[in-house]
Amino acid sequence: MKKKPLLELLIKDYNNGPKDFFYSKIMCGEILVNGEKITNPGTKIPIDSNIEIIEKGFVSRGGLKLEAALKKWGIIITGKKVLDAGSSTGGFTDCLLKQGADHVYAVDVGYNQLAFSLRQDKRVSVYEKTNIMHLKEFPSIPDAAVADLSFRSISGAGRHIINLTSEKWLIALIKPQFEINKNEFPDFNGIISNKNVLHTVLKRVLKKLEKDKLFVDKVMVSPVKGRKGNTEFLFLIRDNESAIADSLWMDKIGRELDNLVDDMQ
């Protein structure tokens, strides 16, 4: 059986995610190969090995997704007040606190979903049964926001969420299955496996965000797929009046997304 280095196979298995993120996971003993922990990134293993990320440290898989983006993009959360839109069980909230957030406003339309440990944390304000689109302000304005919205598009919501922050930026988990136009793809069954469809859906998201006077600064593939196997993406979204706004961002990010999709296994 052909063998390759663990780090190389891990990156391939998780959609060409950030190398530094996976390297640190291996070194910290958070990777299992066929049920056994391996801590040397260069260890050669059979290419058909079962590789798993140990989901420790966060209350849900969402924490791994956000952690990867923060590390890849070098974003410092320490001391910030952050809005978590679509907090659910609290993976993003947990990650933010572990990254040094001063306070998190956890907002979700659901009820009794947030992990008990987070619910009891004085650094977390819980807004249950609350539609983020109905919120106008918080006791103290959040510096920035993160979002993992289910069953709705980030377009429209992204503009509203960013308006609630002082620094005018948002890290959003983009779930293409919730961005798709079902009238355009009548055979859609909840899973997007066709790369051409994925290209179309992601480009449409960019255009909608631009229409909302936002721009996408950075993109990456989530290192963890959705529960049904859908590939997800993380976008760093900013107000288009930001000092670092790039007038050519649409072409640049569009090409980057094309490459990410084309490289998917």
CSV table of C-alpha atoms in Angstrom, one decimal:
chain,number,residue,atom,x,y,z
A,1,MET,CA,0.0,0.0,0.0
A,2,LYS,CA,1.4,3.4,-1.0
A,3,LYS,CA,2.2,5.7,1.9
A,4,LYS,CA,2.4,9.5,2.2
A,5,PRO,CA,3.2,11.9,5.1
A,6,LEU,CA,0.4,12.4,7.6
A,7,LEU,CA,0.4,16.2,7.1
A,8,GLU,CA,0.0,15.9,3.4
A,9,LEU,CA,-2.9,13.4,3.6
A,10,LEU,CA,-4.6,15.4,6.3
A,11,ILE,CA,-4.6,18.6,4.2
A,12,LYS,CA,-5.9,16.6,1.2
A,13,ASP,CA,-8.7,14.9,3.3
A,14,TYR,CA,-9.9,18.2,4.7
A,15,ASN,CA,-10.2,20.2,1.4
A,16,ASN,CA,-6.7,21.8,1.3
A,17,GLY,CA,-7.2,23.5,4.6
A,18,PRO,CA,-4.5,25.7,6.2
A,19,LYS,CA,-1.2,23.9,6.6
A,20,ASP,CA,-0.2,25.6,9.9
A,21,PHE,CA,-3.6,24.7,11.5
A,22,PHE,CA,-3.2,21.0,10.7
A,23,TYR,CA,0.5,21.0,11.7
A,24,SER,CA,-0.3,22.3,15.1
A,25,LYS,CA,-3.2,19.8,15.5
A,26,ILE,CA,-0.7,17.0,14.8
A,27,MET,CA,1.9,18.3,17.2
A,28,CYS,CA,-0.6,18.8,20.0
A,29,GLY,CA,-1.8,15.2,19.7
A,30,GLU,CA,-5.2,16.0,18.3
A,31,ILE,CA,-5.0,13.7,15.3
A,32,LEU,CA,-5.9,10.0,15.2
A,33,VAL,CA,-4.8,7.6,12.4
A,34,ASN,CA,-6.8,4.4,12.5
A,35,GLY,CA,-7.6,5.2,16.1
A,36,GLU,CA,-4.0,5.8,17.2
A,37,LYS,CA,-2.5,9.2,18.0
A,38,ILE,CA,0.4,10.4,15.8
A,39,THR,CA,2.4,13.5,16.7
A,40,ASN,CA,4.9,13.6,13.9
A,41,PRO,CA,3.6,15.5,10.8
A,42,GLY,CA,6.1,13.7,8.6
A,43,THR,CA,5.1,10.1,9.6
A,44,LYS,CA,4.3,8.2,6.5
A,45,ILE,CA,1.0,6.3,6.6
A,46,PRO,CA,-1.1,4.2,4.1
A,47,ILE,CA,-3.1,6.6,1.9
A,48,ASP,CA,-6.3,4.7,2.8
A,49,SER,CA,-5.9,5.4,6.5
A,50,ASN,CA,-8.8,6.7,8.5
A,51,ILE,CA,-7.7,10.2,9.7
A,52,GLU,CA,-9.7,12.0,12.4
A,53,ILE,CA,-9.4,15.3,14.2
A,54,ILE,CA,-10.1,14.9,17.9
A,55,GLU,CA,-12.8,17.4,18.7
A,56,LYS,CA,-11.6,18.4,22.1
A,57,GLY,CA,-11.5,21.8,23.5
A,58,PHE,CA,-14.7,23.1,22.0
A,59,VAL,CA,-18.4,22.3,22.7
A,60,SER,CA,-19.0,21.6,19.0
A,61,ARG,CA,-17.3,21.3,15.7
A,62,GLY,CA,-17.9,24.9,14.9
A,63,GLY,CA,-15.1,25.9,17.2
A,64,LEU,CA,-12.6,24.1,14.9
A,65,LYS,CA,-13.9,25.9,11.9
A,66,LEU,CA,-13.6,29.4,13.4
A,67,GLU,CA,-10.2,28.5,15.0
A,68,ALA,CA,-8.8,27.6,11.6
A,69,ALA,CA,-9.9,31.0,10.1
A,70,LEU,CA,-8.5,33.0,13.0
A,71,LYS,CA,-5.2,31.3,12.8
A,72,LYS,CA,-4.9,31.4,9.0
A,73,TRP,CA,-5.8,35.1,8.8
A,74,GLY,CA,-3.9,36.2,12.0
A,75,ILE,CA,-6.9,37.7,13.6
A,76,ILE,CA,-6.5,38.7,17.2
A,77,ILE,CA,-9.7,38.4,19.4
A,78,THR,CA,-8.1,39.2,22.7
A,79,GLY,CA,-10.0,41.9,24.6
A,80,LYS,CA,-12.8,42.2,22.0
A,81,LYS,CA,-16.5,42.1,22.4
A,82,VAL,CA,-18.0,39.9,19.7
A,83,LEU,CA,-21.4,39.1,18.4
A,84,ASP,CA,-22.1,35.4,17.6
A,85,ALA,CA,-25.0,35.3,15.2
A,86,GLY,CA,-26.6,31.8,15.0
A,87,SER,CA,-24.7,30.6,18.1
A,88,SER,CA,-26.5,27.3,18.4
A,89,THR,CA,-24.6,25.0,20.8
A,90,GLY,CA,-21.8,27.5,21.0
A,91,GLY,CA,-18.8,26.3,19.0
A,92,PHE,CA,-18.0,29.8,17.8
A,93,THR,CA,-18.6,31.3,21.2
A,94,ASP,CA,-16.4,28.8,22.9
A,95,CYS,CA,-13.6,29.4,20.4
A,96,LEU,CA,-13.9,33.2,20.9
A,97,LEU,CA,-13.6,32.9,24.6
A,98,LYS,CA,-10.6,30.6,24.4
A,99,GLN,CA,-9.0,33.2,22.0
A,100,GLY,CA,-9.4,35.8,24.7
A,101,ALA,CA,-12.7,37.6,23.8
A,102,ASP,CA,-13.8,39.9,26.6
A,103,HIS,CA,-17.5,39.2,26.0
A,104,VAL,CA,-19.7,37.4,23.5
A,105,TYR,CA,-23.3,38.1,22.6
A,106,ALA,CA,-24.7,34.7,21.6
A,107,VAL,CA,-27.8,35.1,19.5
A,108,ASP,CA,-30.0,32.3,18.1
A,109,VAL,CA,-33.6,31.8,17.1
A,110,GLY,CA,-33.5,28.4,18.9
A,111,TYR,CA,-34.0,27.7,22.6
A,112,ASN,CA,-31.9,25.9,25.1
A,113,GLN,CA,-29.2,24.9,22.6
A,114,LEU,CA,-26.2,26.8,24.0
A,115,ALA,CA,-23.9,24.5,26.1
A,116,PHE,CA,-24.5,24.7,29.8
A,117,SER,CA,-20.9,25.7,30.5
A,118,LEU,CA,-21.2,28.7,28.2
A,119,ARG,CA,-24.7,29.6,29.5
A,120,GLN,CA,-23.1,29.9,33.0
A,121,ASP,CA,-20.1,31.9,31.8
A,122,LYS,CA,-20.4,35.6,32.9
A,123,ARG,CA,-18.6,36.6,29.7
A,124,VAL,CA,-21.6,35.4,27.6
A,125,SER,CA,-24.9,37.2,27.2
A,126,VAL,CA,-27.5,34.7,25.9
A,127,TYR,CA,-30.2,35.9,23.4
A,128,GLU,CA,-32.4,32.9,22.8
A,129,LYS,CA,-35.6,32.8,20.7
A,130,THR,CA,-34.1,35.9,19.0
A,131,ASN,CA,-33.9,36.6,15.3
A,132,ILE,CA,-30.6,38.5,14.7
A,133,MET,CA,-32.5,40.6,12.1
A,134,HIS,CA,-34.7,42.0,14.8
A,135,LEU,CA,-31.9,43.2,17.0
A,136,LYS,CA,-30.9,46.8,16.8
A,137,GLU,CA,-28.4,47.2,19.6
A,138,PHE,CA,-26.6,45.7,22.6
A,139,PRO,CA,-25.7,47.0,26.0
A,140,SER,CA,-22.2,47.6,24.7
A,141,ILE,CA,-21.5,47.7,21.0
A,142,PRO,CA,-19.7,44.6,19.7
A,143,ASP,CA,-16.3,45.2,18.1
A,144,ALA,CA,-16.9,42.6,15.4
A,145,ALA,CA,-19.0,39.5,14.6
A,146,VAL,CA,-19.0,35.9,13.6
A,147,ALA,CA,-22.0,34.1,12.0
A,148,ASP,CA,-23.1,30.6,11.4
A,149,LEU,CA,-26.6,31.0,10.0
A,150,SER,CA,-28.7,27.9,9.1
A,151,PHE,CA,-31.5,27.8,6.6
A,152,ARG,CA,-30.9,31.4,5.4
A,153,SER,CA,-28.5,33.2,3.2
A,154,ILE,CA,-25.7,35.4,4.5
A,155,SER,CA,-26.7,38.1,2.0
A,156,GLY,CA,-29.0,40.6,3.6
A,157,ALA,CA,-28.1,39.3,7.1
A,158,GLY,CA,-24.4,40.2,6.6
A,159,ARG,CA,-25.1,43.9,6.1
A,160,HIS,CA,-27.3,44.0,9.2
A,161,ILE,CA,-24.8,42.1,11.4
A,162,ILE,CA,-21.9,44.3,10.4
A,163,ASN,CA,-23.9,47.4,11.1
A,164,LEU,CA,-24.2,46.2,14.7
A,165,THR,CA,-20.4,46.3,15.1
A,166,SER,CA,-17.9,49.1,15.6
A,167,GLU,CA,-15.1,47.7,13.5
A,168,LYS,CA,-17.4,46.7,10.7
A,169,TRP,CA,-16.2,43.2,10.0
A,170,LEU,CA,-17.6,39.7,10.2
A,171,ILE,CA,-16.3,36.1,9.8
A,172,ALA,CA,-19.2,34.1,8.3
A,173,LEU,CA,-19.5,30.4,7.7
A,174,ILE,CA,-20.9,30.1,4.2
A,175,LYS,CA,-23.0,27.1,3.7
A,176,PRO,CA,-23.7,26.8,-0.1
A,177,GLN,CA,-26.6,24.5,0.5
A,178,PHE,CA,-28.5,27.4,2.1
A,179,GLU,CA,-27.4,29.8,-0.7
A,180,ILE,CA,-28.7,27.8,-3.6
A,181,ASN,CA,-31.6,28.8,-5.7
A,182,LYS,CA,-33.8,25.7,-5.6
A,183,ASN,CA,-35.9,26.9,-8.5
A,184,GLU,CA,-32.7,27.0,-10.6
A,185,PHE,CA,-31.7,23.5,-9.4
A,186,PRO,CA,-34.9,21.5,-9.0
A,187,ASP,CA,-33.0,18.2,-8.4
A,188,PHE,CA,-31.2,19.6,-5.4
A,189,ASN,CA,-31.3,17.1,-2.5
A,190,GLY,CA,-29.5,19.1,0.2
A,191,ILE,CA,-26.0,18.1,-0.9
A,192,ILE,CA,-23.9,20.0,-3.5
A,193,SER,CA,-21.5,17.6,-5.1
A,194,ASN,CA,-21.3,19.2,-8.5
A,195,LYS,CA,-18.4,21.7,-8.7
A,196,ASN,CA,-20.1,23.7,-11.5
A,197,VAL,CA,-23.1,24.3,-9.2
A,198,LEU,CA,-20.7,25.3,-6.4
A,199,HIS,CA,-19.0,27.8,-8.6
A,200,THR,CA,-22.3,29.3,-9.6
A,201,VAL,CA,-23.6,29.5,-6.0
A,202,LEU,CA,-20.5,31.1,-4.6
A,203,LYS,CA,-20.2,33.7,-7.3
A,204,ARG,CA,-23.8,34.7,-6.6
A,205,VAL,CA,-23.0,35.1,-2.9
A,206,LEU,CA,-20.2,37.5,-3.8
A,207,LYS,CA,-22.5,39.6,-6.1
A,208,LYS,CA,-25.2,39.8,-3.4
A,209,LEU,CA,-22.7,40.9,-0.8
A,210,GLU,CA,-21.4,43.6,-3.2
A,211,LYS,CA,-24.9,44.8,-3.7
A,212,ASP,CA,-25.2,45.1,0.1
A,213,LYS,CA,-22.1,47.4,-0.1
A,214,LEU,CA,-19.9,44.8,1.5
A,215,PHE,CA,-16.6,43.3,0.3
A,216,VAL,CA,-15.0,39.9,0.9
A,217,ASP,CA,-11.4,40.3,2.2
A,218,LYS,CA,-10.4,36.7,2.6
A,219,VAL,CA,-11.8,33.2,1.9
A,220,MET,CA,-10.9,29.7,2.9
A,221,VAL,CA,-12.4,26.2,2.8
A,222,SER,CA,-13.6,25.0,6.2
A,223,PRO,CA,-11.3,22.2,7.6
A,224,VAL,CA,-14.5,20.4,8.7
A,225,LYS,CA,-17.4,19.6,6.4
A,226,GLY,CA,-21.0,20.0,7.3
A,227,ARG,CA,-22.8,17.1,9.0
A,228,LYS,CA,-24.3,15.9,5.7
A,229,GLY,CA,-20.9,16.1,3.9
A,230,ASN,CA,-21.3,19.5,2.3
A,231,THR,CA,-18.1,21.6,1.8
A,232,GLU,CA,-18.4,24.9,3.7
A,233,PHE,CA,-16.4,28.1,3.4
A,234,LEU,CA,-15.3,30.9,5.7
A,235,PHE,CA,-15.5,34.5,4.5
A,236,LEU,CA,-14.0,37.5,6.1
A,237,ILE,CA,-16.5,40.2,5.2
A,238,ARG,CA,-16.0,44.0,5.7
A,239,ASP,CA,-17.9,47.2,5.0
A,240,ASN,CA,-16.9,48.4,1.6
A,241,GLU,CA,-16.0,51.8,3.1
A,242,SER,CA,-13.2,50.2,5.0
A,243,ALA,CA,-9.8,51.8,4.6
A,244,ILE,CA,-8.5,48.5,3.2
A,245,ALA,CA,-11.3,48.0,0.7
A,246,ASP,CA,-10.1,46.8,-2.7
A,247,SER,CA,-12.1,47.9,-5.7
A,248,LEU,CA,-10.9,44.8,-7.6
A,249,TRP,CA,-11.9,42.4,-4.8
A,250,MET,CA,-14.6,40.7,-6.8
A,251,ASP,CA,-12.3,39.4,-9.4
A,252,LYS,CA,-9.6,38.5,-6.9
A,253,ILE,CA,-11.8,36.6,-4.5
A,254,GLY,CA,-13.7,35.0,-7.4
A,255,ARG,CA,-10.5,33.5,-8.8
A,256,GLU,CA,-9.5,32.4,-5.3
A,257,LEU,CA,-12.8,30.6,-4.8
A,258,ASP,CA,-12.6,29.0,-8.2
A,259,ASN,CA,-9.2,27.6,-7.3
A,260,LEU,CA,-10.4,26.4,-3.9
A,261,VAL,CA,-13.4,24.6,-5.6
A,262,ASP,CA,-11.3,23.1,-8.4
A,263,ASP,CA,-8.8,21.7,-5.8
A,264,MET,CA,-11.5,20.0,-3.8
A,265,GLN,CA,-11.4,16.2,-3.8
